[in-house]
Structures are given as C-alpha cells and as structure tokens.
mmCIF file of C-alpha atoms in Angstrom:
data_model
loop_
_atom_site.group_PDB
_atom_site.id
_atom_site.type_symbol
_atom_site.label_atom_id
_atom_site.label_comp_id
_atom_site.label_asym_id
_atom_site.label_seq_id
_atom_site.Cartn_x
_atom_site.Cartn_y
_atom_site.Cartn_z
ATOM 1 C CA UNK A 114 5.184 15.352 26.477
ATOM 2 C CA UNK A 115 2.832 12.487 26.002
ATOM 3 C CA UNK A 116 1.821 10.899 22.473
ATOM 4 C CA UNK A 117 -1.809 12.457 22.961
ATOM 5 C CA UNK A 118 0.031 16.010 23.871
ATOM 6 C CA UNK A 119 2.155 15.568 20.363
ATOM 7 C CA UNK A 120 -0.792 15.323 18.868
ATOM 8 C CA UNK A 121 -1.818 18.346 19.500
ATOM 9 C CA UNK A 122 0.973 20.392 19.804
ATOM 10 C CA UNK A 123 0.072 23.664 17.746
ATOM 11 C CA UNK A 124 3.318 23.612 15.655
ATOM 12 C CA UNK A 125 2.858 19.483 15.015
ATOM 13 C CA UNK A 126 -0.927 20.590 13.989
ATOM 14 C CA UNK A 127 0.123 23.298 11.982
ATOM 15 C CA UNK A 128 2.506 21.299 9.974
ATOM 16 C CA UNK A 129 -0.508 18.755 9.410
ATOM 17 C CA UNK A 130 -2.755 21.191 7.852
ATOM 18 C CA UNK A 131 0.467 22.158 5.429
ATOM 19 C CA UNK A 132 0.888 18.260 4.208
ATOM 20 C CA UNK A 133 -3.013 18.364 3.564
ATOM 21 C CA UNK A 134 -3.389 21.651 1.572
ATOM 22 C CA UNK A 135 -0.235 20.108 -0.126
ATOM 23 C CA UNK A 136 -2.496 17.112 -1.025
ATOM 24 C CA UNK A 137 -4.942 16.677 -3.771
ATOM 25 C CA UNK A 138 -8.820 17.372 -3.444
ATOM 26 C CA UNK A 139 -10.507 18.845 -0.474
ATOM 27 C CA UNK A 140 -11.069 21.804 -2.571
ATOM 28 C CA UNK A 141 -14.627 22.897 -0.677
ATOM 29 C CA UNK A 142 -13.305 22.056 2.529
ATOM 30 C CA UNK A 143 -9.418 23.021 2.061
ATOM 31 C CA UNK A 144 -10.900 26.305 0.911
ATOM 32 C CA UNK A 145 -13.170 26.563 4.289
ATOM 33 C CA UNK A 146 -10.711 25.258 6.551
ATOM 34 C CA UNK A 147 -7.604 27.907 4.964
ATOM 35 C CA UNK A 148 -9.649 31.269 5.599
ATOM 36 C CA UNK A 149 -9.120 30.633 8.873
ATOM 37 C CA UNK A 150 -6.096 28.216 9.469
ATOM 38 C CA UNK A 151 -4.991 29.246 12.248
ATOM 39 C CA UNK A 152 -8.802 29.222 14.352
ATOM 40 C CA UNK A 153 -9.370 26.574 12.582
ATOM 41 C CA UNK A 154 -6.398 24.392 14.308
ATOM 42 C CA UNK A 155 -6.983 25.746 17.234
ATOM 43 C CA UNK A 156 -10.705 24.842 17.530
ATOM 44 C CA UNK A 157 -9.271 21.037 16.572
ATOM 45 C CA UNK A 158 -6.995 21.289 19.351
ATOM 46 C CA UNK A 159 -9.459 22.446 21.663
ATOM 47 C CA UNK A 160 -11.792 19.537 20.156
ATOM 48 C CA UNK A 161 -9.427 16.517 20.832
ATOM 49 C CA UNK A 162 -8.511 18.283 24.322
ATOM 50 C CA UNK A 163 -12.216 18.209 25.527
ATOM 51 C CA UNK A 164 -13.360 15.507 23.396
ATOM 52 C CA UNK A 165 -15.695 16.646 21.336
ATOM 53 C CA UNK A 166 -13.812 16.190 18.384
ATOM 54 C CA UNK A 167 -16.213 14.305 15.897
ATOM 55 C CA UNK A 168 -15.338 12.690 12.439
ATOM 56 C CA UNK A 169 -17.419 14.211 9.259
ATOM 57 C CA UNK A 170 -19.222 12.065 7.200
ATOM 58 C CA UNK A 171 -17.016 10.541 4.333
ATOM 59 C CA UNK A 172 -17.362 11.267 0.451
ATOM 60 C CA UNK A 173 -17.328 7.927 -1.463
ATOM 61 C CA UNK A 174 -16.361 7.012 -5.037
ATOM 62 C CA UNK A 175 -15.258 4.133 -7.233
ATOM 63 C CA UNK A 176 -12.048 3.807 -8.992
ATOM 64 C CA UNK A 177 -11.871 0.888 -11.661
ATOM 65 C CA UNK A 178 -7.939 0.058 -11.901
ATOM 66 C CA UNK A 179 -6.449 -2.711 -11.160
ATOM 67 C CA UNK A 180 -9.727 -3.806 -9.929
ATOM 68 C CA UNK A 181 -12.998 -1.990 -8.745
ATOM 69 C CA UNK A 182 -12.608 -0.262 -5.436
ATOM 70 C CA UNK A 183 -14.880 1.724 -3.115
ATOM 71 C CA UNK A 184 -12.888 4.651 -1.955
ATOM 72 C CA UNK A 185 -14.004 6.887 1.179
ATOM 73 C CA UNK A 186 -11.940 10.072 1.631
ATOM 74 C CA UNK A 187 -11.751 11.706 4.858
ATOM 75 C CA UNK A 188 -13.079 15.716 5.255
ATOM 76 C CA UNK A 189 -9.845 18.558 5.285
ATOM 77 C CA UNK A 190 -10.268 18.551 8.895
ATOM 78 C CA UNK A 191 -9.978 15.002 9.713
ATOM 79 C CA UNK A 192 -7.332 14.565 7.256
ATOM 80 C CA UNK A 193 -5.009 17.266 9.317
ATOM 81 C CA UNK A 194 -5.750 15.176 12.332
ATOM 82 C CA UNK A 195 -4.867 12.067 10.751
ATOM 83 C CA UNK A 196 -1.148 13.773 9.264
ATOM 84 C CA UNK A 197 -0.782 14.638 13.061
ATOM 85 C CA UNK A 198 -1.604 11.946 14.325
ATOM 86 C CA UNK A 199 -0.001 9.228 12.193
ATOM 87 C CA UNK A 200 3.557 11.260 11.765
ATOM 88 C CA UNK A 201 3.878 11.748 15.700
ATOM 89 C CA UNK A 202 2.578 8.965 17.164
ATOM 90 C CA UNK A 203 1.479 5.818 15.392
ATOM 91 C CA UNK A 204 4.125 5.499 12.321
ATOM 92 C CA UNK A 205 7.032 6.247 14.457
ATOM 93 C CA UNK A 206 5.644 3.893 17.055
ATOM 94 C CA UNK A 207 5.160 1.259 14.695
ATOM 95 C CA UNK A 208 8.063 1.251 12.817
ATOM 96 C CA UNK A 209 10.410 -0.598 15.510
ATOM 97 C CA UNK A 210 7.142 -3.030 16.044
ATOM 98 C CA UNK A 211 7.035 -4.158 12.242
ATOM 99 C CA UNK A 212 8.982 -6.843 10.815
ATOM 100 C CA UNK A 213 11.606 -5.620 8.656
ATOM 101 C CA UNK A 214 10.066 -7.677 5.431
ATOM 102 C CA UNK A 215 6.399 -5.780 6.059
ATOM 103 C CA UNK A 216 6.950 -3.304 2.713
ATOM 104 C CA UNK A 217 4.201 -1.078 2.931
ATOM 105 C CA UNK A 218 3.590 2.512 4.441
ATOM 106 C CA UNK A 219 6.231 3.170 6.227
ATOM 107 C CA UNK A 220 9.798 5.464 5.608
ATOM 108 C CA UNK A 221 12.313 4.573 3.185
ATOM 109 C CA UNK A 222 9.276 1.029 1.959
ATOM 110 C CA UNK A 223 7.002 1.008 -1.025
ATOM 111 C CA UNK A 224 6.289 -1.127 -3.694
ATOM 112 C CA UNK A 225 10.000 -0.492 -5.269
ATOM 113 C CA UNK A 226 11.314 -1.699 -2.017
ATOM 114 C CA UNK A 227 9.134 -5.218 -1.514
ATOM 115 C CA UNK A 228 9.889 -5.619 -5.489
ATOM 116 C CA UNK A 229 13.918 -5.411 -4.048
ATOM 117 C CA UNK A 230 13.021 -7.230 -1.345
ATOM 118 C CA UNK A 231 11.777 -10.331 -3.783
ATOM 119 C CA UNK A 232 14.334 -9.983 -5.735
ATOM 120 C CA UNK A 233 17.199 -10.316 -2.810
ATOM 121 C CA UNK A 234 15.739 -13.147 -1.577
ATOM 122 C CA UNK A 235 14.736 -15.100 -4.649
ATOM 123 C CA UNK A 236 19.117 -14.968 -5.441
ATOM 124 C CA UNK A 237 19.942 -16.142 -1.961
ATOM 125 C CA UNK A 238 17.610 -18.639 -2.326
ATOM 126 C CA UNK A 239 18.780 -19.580 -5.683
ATOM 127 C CA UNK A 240 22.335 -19.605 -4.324
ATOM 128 C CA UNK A 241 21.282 -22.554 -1.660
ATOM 129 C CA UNK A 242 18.799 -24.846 -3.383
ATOM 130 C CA UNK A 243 18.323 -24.000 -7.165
ATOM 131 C CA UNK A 244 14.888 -24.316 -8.683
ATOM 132 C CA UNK A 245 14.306 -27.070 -6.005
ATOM 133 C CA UNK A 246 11.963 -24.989 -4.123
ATOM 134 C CA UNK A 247 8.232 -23.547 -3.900
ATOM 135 C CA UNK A 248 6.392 -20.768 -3.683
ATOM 136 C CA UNK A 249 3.435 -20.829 -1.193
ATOM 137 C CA UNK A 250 1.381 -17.108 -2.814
ATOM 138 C CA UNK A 251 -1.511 -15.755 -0.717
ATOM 139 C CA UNK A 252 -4.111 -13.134 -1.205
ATOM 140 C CA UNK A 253 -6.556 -12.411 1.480
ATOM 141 C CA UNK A 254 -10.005 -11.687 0.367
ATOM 142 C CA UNK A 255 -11.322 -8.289 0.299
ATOM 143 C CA UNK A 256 -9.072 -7.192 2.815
ATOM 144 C CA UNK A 257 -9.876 -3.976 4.370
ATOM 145 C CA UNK A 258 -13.843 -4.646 3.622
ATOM 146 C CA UNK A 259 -13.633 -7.345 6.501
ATOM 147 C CA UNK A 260 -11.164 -6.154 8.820
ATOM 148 C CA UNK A 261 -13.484 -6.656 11.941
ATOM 149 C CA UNK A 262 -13.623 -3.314 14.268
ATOM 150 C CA UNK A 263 -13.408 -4.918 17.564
ATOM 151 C CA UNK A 264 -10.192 -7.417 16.912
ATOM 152 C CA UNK A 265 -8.398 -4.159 15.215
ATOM 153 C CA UNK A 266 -9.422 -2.228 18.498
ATOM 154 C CA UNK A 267 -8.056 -4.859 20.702
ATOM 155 C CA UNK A 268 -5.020 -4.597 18.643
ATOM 156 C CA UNK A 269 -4.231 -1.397 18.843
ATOM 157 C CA UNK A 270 -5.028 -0.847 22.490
ATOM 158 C CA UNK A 271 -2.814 -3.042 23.168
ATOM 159 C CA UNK A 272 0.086 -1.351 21.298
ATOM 160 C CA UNK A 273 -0.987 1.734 22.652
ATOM 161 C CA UNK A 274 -2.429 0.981 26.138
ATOM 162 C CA UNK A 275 -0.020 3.372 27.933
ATOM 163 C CA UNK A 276 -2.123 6.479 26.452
ATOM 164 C CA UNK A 277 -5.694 6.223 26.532
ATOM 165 C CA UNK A 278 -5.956 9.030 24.824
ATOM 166 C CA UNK A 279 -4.554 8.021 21.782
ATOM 167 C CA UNK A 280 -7.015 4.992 22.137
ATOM 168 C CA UNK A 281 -9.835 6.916 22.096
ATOM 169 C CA UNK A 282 -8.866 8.926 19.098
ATOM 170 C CA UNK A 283 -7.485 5.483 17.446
ATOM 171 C CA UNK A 284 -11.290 4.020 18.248
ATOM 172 C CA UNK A 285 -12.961 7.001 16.956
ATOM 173 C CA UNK A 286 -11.498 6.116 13.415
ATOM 174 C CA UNK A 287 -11.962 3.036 13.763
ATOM 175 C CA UNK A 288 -15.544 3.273 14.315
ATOM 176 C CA UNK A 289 -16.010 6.010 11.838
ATOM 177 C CA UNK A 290 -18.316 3.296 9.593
ATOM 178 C CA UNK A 291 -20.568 1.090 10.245
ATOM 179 C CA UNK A 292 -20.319 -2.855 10.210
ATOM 180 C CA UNK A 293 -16.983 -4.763 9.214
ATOM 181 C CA UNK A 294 -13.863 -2.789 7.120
ATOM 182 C CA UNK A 295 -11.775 0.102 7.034
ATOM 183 C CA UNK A 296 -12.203 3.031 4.240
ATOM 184 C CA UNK A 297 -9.579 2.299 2.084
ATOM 185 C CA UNK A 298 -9.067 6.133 1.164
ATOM 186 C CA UNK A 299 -7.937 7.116 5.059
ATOM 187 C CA UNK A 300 -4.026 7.821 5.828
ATOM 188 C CA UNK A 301 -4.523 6.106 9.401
ATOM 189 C CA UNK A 302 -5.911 3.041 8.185
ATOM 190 C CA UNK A 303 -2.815 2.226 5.838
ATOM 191 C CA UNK A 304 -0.846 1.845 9.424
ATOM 192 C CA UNK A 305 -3.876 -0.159 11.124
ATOM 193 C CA UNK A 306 -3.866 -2.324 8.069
ATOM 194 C CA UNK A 307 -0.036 -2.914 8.540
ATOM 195 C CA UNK A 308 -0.600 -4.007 12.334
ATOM 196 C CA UNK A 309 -3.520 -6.309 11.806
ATOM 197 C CA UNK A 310 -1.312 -8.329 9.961
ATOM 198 C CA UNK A 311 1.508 -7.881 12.178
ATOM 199 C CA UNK A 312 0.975 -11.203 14.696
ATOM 200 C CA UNK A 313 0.410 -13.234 10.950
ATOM 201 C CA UNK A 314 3.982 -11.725 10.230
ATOM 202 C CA UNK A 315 5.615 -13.070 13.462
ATOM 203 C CA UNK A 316 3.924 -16.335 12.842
ATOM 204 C CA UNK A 317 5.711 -16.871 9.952
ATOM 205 C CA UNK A 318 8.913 -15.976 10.058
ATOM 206 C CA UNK A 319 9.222 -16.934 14.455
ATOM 207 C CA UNK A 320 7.036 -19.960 14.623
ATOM 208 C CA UNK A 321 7.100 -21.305 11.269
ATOM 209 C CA UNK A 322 10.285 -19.923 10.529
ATOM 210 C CA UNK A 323 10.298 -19.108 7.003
ATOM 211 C CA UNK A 324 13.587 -17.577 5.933
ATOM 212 C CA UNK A 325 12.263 -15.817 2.616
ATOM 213 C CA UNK A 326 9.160 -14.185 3.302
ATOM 214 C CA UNK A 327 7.468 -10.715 2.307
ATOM 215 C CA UNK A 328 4.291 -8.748 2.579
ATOM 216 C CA UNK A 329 2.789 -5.427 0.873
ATOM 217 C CA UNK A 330 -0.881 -5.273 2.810
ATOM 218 C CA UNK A 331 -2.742 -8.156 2.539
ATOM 219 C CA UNK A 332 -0.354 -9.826 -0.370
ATOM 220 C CA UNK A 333 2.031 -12.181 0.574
ATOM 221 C CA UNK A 334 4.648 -14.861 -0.701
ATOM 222 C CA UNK A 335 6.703 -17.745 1.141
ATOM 223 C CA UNK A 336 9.293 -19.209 -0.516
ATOM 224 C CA UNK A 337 10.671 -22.871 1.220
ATOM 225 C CA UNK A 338 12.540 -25.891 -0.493
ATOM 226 C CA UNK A 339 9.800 -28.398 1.001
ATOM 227 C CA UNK A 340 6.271 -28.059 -0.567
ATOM 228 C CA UNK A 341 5.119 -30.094 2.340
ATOM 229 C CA UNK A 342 5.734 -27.286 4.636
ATOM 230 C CA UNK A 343 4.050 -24.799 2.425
ATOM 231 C CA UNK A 344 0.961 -26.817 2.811
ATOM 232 C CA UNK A 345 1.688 -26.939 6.274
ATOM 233 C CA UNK A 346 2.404 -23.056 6.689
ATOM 234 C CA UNK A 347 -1.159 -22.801 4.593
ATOM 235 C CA UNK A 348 -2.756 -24.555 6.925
ATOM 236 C CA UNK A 349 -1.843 -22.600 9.628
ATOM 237 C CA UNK A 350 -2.540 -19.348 8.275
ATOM 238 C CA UNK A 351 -5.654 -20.003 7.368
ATOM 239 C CA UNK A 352 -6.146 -20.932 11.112
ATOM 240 C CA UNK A 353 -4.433 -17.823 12.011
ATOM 241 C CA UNK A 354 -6.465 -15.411 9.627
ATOM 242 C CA UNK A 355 -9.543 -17.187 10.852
ATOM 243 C CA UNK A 356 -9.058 -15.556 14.259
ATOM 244 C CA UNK A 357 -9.344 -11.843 12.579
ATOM 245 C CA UNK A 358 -12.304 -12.915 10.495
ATOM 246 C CA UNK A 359 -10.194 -13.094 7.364
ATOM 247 C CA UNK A 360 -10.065 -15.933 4.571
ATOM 248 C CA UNK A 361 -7.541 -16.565 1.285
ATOM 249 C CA UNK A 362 -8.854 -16.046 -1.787
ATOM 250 C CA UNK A 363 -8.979 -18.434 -4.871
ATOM 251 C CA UNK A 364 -5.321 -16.753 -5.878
ATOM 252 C CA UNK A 365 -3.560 -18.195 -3.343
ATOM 253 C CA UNK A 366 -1.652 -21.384 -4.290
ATOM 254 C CA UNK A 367 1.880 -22.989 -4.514
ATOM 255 C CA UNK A 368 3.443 -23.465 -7.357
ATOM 256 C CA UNK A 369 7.999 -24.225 -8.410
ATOM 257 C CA UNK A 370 10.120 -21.449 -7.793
ATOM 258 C CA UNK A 371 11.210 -21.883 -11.486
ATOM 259 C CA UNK A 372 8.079 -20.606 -12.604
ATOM 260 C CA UNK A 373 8.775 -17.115 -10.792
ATOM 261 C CA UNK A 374 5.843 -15.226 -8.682
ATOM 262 C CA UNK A 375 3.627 -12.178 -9.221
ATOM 263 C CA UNK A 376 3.812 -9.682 -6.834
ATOM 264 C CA UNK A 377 3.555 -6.218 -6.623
ATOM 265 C CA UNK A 378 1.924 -5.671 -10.256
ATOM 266 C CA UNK A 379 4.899 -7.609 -11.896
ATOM 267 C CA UNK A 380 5.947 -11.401 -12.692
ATOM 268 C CA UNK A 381 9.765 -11.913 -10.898
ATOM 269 C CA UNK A 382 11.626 -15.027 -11.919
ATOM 270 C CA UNK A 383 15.206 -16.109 -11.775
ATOM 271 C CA UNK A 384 16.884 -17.362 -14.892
ATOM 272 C CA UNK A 385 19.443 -20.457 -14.754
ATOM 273 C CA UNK A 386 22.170 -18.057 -14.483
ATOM 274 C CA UNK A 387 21.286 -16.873 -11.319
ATOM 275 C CA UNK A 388 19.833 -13.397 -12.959
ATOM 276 C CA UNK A 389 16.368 -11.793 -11.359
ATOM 277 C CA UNK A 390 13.786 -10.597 -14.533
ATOM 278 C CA UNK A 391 11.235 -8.347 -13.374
ATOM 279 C CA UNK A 392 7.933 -8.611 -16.199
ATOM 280 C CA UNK A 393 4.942 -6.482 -15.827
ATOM 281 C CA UNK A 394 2.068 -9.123 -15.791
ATOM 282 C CA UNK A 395 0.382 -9.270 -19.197
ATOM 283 C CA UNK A 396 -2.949 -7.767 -18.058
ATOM 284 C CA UNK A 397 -1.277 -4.956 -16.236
ATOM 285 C CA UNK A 398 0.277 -4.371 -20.259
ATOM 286 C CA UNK A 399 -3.340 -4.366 -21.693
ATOM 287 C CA UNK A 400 -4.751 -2.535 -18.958
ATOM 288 C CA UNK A 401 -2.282 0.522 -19.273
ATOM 289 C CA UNK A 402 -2.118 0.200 -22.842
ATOM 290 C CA UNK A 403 -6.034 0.963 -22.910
ATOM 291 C CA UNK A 404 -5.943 3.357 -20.635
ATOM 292 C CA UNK A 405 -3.403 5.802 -21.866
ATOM 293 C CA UNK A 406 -4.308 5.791 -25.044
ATOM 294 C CA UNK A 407 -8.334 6.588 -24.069
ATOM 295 C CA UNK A 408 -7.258 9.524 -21.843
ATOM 296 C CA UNK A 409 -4.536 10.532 -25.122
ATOM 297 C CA UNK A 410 -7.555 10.420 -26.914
ATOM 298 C CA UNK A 411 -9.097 13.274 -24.466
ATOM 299 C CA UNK A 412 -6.086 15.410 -24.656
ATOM 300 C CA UNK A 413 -6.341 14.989 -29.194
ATOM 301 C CA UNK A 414 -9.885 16.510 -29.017
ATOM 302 C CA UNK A 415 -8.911 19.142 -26.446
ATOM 303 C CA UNK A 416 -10.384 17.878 -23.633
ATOM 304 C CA UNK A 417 -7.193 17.461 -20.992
ATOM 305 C CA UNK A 418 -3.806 18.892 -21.442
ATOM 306 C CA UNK A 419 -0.735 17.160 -22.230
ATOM 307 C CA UNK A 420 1.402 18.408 -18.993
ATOM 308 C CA UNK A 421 -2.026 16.500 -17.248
ATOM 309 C CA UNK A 422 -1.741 13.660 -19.612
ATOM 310 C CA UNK A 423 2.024 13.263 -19.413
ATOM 311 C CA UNK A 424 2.379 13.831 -15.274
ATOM 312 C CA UNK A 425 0.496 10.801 -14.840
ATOM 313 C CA UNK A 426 1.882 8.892 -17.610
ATOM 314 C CA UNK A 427 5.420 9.330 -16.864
ATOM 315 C CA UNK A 428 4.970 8.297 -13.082
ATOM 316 C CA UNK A 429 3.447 4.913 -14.787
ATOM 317 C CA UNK A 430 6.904 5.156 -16.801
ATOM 318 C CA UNK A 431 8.927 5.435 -13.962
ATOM 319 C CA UNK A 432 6.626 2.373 -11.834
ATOM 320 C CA UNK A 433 7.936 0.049 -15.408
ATOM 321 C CA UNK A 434 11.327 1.297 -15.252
ATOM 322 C CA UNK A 435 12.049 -0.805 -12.501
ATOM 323 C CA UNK A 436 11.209 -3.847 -15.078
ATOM 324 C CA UNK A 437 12.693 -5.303 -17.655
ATOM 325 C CA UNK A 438 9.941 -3.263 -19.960
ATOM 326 C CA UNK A 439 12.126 -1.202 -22.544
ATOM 327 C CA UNK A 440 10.306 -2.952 -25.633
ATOM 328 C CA UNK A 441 6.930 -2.552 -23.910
ATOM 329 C CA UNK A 442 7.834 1.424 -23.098
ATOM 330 C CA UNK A 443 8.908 2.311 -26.980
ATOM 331 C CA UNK A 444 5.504 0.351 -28.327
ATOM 332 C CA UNK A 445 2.949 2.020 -26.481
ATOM 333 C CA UNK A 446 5.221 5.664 -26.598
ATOM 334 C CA UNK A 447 4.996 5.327 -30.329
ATOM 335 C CA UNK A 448 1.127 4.838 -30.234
ATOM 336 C CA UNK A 449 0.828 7.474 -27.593
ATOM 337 C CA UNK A 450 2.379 9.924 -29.868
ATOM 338 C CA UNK A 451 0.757 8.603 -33.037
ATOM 339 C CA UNK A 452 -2.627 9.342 -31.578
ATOM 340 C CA UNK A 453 -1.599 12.667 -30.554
ATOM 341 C CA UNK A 454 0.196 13.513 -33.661
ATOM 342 C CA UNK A 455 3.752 14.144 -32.059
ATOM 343 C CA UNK A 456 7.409 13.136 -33.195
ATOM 344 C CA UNK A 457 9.884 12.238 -30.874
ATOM 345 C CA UNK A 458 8.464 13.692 -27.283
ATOM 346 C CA UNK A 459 10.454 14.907 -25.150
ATOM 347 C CA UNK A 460 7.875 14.200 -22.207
ATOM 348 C CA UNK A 461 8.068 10.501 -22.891
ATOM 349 C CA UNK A 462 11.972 9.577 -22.549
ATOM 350 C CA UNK A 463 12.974 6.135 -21.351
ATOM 351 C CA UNK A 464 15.731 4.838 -20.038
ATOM 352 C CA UNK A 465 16.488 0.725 -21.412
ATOM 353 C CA UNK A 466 16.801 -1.528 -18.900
ATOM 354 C CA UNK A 467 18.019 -5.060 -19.938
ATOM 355 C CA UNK A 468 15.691 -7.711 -20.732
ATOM 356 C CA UNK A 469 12.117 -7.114 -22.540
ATOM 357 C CA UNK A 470 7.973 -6.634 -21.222
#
C-alpha cells in the first residue's frame, strides 16, 4: 500500500472523520458532513482518487492571548482529510526525520516535554561549567505569516518525492491562501512548520555543534560556555533563516546562564545548588489573573457555567503545576472564589510544588 493509498483507505478515513466530530466547532459543517458519513467519505475518497478534491474557503477569527493572532480554521471536510493524512503519512514519516530536541507536534512532545527538555540540559550544563556560560535566545518574526510557499514546497517534495501523490495533496494545502504564510489554525501545517525549521535544526546541533539546544516552532535557545560563539552561531542563523525568507525578532539576544531563560511561557533558572526553578513570567501572571477573573465575572451574573468556567481554568492549573507556582495558584483561587461567592471549591484543588510564582 502506498502513502497516497493510506490516505484513503476507507477504514483510515473513517477513523479521521471520528477524531474531527470528536473536535470542537464545525458545528454547521460537522452537522452536514454526519447525515451522511459514510457518502460523505466516500465522495472524499473518490475526490483525492480523481483529483478533484478542492479545499473550502477558510473561516477566520482573532484570538487576543498571549498575543493577537489571526486564526483560519479548516471546513469538517478538509479537517478529516488532514487527520488522515497527517496520522498515516506525514507525522509518522517525520518523526524519524526530526531531531530529537524539536518539542513540538509530535507523540509523546509538547510544551511539558521542551520545558523537561530545558531543564535536563540546563543541570548537565551546570554540572560542566557553572554559571560560566550564555544563552544565545531567538524568536523568529511572525513565523507562519512569512513562511514562503515555494521554499516549504521544495521542502516537502523533497521529503516526500517518492509519492507524487502525496505532493500534490501536500501542495494543495500549501497553496490553500494566497501570498506568503501558513493558517495557523490547520492540523497539517503544525508538521510543515516543524520541517521548515528542520535543516536550521541540523545546522545547529551538526555544523555548529551545539550540545544544549531546543526548539518549540519558531522559539529557540542555545546554551554554550563561549559568548563568542553565540555571536557566531547568530550570525549564521540569521544567514540560514535568510534563505527561507525569515528574520529574528527584537527578542532575540544573549544574555549569562545565571540569569535563567524564558521559554515556553515560563522563566527557568538554576540556583547555586544545582536546583532547576520553573517561574511563570510575570505578564503571563497578570494576563491570567485578568482573564479568569473577567470570564468568573460572566459565570456571577449567569452568563457561563461554572463546569465551563472551571474546565478551562483547571487545564491553566494543570499548565502552572509544572512550576514552582503554589503561592501564585492559592492567590488568584481565593479571588476566583471570592468573586463567585464560594468557600473552599472543590473544582479548584492544587497540588504544592516547591518553590513560589
């Protein structure tokens, strides 16, 4: 069976369209699509067989934390295709291609795993050289807004070249917008993003041969006892990112290891006893603190429930669990529950860690 022929396997298809009615949204479409599932597929299948599959225009939105965003969210149907084709072919492709420090998207990675990763290497560092060392911190600028259509193309036909099949339907996305960039709200372009990056990742840790090195998407951190290196390293980079039409933002910089990093929505230093403290950065605090207690605000004058409220802010729990943020967890529980007139809440248990937010 070829890659383009596990695509669209009826049984690989079907179990697609289950992990997107699973998902959230796609209520007009979801609703369209499910009357008739099983034509439906199978009119998809037929589609990508004869080629005259065709992508549906894309609703767009803005979401406002961390930062304003421009979202675009694929139809139901395009988003079955995408589960197909990204759990068959691309991800399990990929994943022996990636670098082993490339945290994002993939089985078993996430941000809970670079945040590990950071912290491993920031102790073996420690163990060899102390605070004598730097941190060379990059940030590409608007990322997936200039990710250039016909360098990503090459990339992936390249990776994929023995199925021109799959390049076609890998193009298709890809050219699904106009101009430069990638909607940031499609499954298959969380993987593309990964591999546009991928030749930067080889650079660094092959050619420049950085030992501590780790990247979630477009954010990225070298850590190296010489800063003369790092300048070096920065240098070439910026060459290197030149080629794909990218450029660091104002963010990047190198700065001691003493004075820690932040990556991943949290500050990570290492104290002279050789112990790793995880802080969530102190706009991140203000930011959440905000925006919890507007939305408890909703749920006080009856406009959301609390098992709404509390889903999402118990998954923000659990993200600061992983920090040393017990202090920071009891002060804004105790003005969650002040604004919604509660006692002790069940809903909003925390576990201490050591250390404070």
């Amino acid at each position: 069976m070829t890659d383009f022929e596990k695509v669209i396997d009826f049984q690989n298809m079907y179990k697609a369209y289950r992990k997107s009615r699973a998902g959230k949204g796609f209520k007009t479409s979801s609703a369209k699509f499910n009357l008739m599932a099983l034509d439906g597929i199978n009119t998809l299948i037929e589609q990508l067989k004869n080629k005259t599959y065709k992508i549906s225009a894309y609703n767009e939105f803005k979401v406002y934390e961390p930062k304003e965003r421009v979202i675009q969210t694929t139809s139901f149907k395009d988003k079955v295709v995408q589960h197909s084709l990204c759990d068959n072919v691309i991800l399990p492709r990929l994943q022996s291609v990636f670098l082993y420090d490339n945290c994002a998207g993939q089985k078993g990675k996430g941000t809970l795993f670079g945040l590990d990763r950071l912290s491993d290497q920031m102790k073996a560092f420690y163990e060899s050289y102390g605070f004598d060392g730097y941190i060379l911190k990059c940030d590409i600028s608007k990322f997936f807004y200039n990710i250039s259509h016909r360098q990503l193309k090459d990339i992936v036909n390249y990776y994929f070249s023995y199925d021109k099949d799959i390049c076609w339907l890998c193009n298709l996305f890809i050219d699904s917008t106009e101009g430069k960039g990638i909607p940031l709200g499609n499954q298959i372009n969380q993987g593309f993003a990964l591999l546009y990056l991928d030749g930067m990742d080889k650079l660094i840790k092959y050619e420049l041969k950085i030992e501590f090195y780790g990247r979630y998407m477009d954010d990225f951190y070298l850590i190296h006892w010489d800063k003369e290196y790092l300048k070096h390293c920065l240098g070439v980079i910026a060459a290197f990112l030149e080629t794909l039409d990218l450029t660091l933002n104002g963010k990047t910089q190198i700065f001691p290891f003493k004075n820690g990093v932040n990556y991943l929505g949290f500050h990570t230093y290492i104290t002279p006893t050789g112990k790793v403290i995880r802080r969530l950065k102190n706009q991140n605090k203000r930011n959440a603190q905000k925006r919890f207690l507007r939305i408890a605000k909703l749920v006080a004058k009856g406009n959301l429930t609390k098992e709404k409220f509390y889903a999402s802010y118990n998954a923000w729990k659990n993200h600061i669990s992983h920090g040393n943020c017990y202090n920071l967890s009891k002060s804004i529980d105790k003005k969650i529950k002040s604004c919604l007139g509660e006692g002790e809440n069940q809903n909003a248990k925390t576990t201490k860690k050591n250390g404070v937010c």
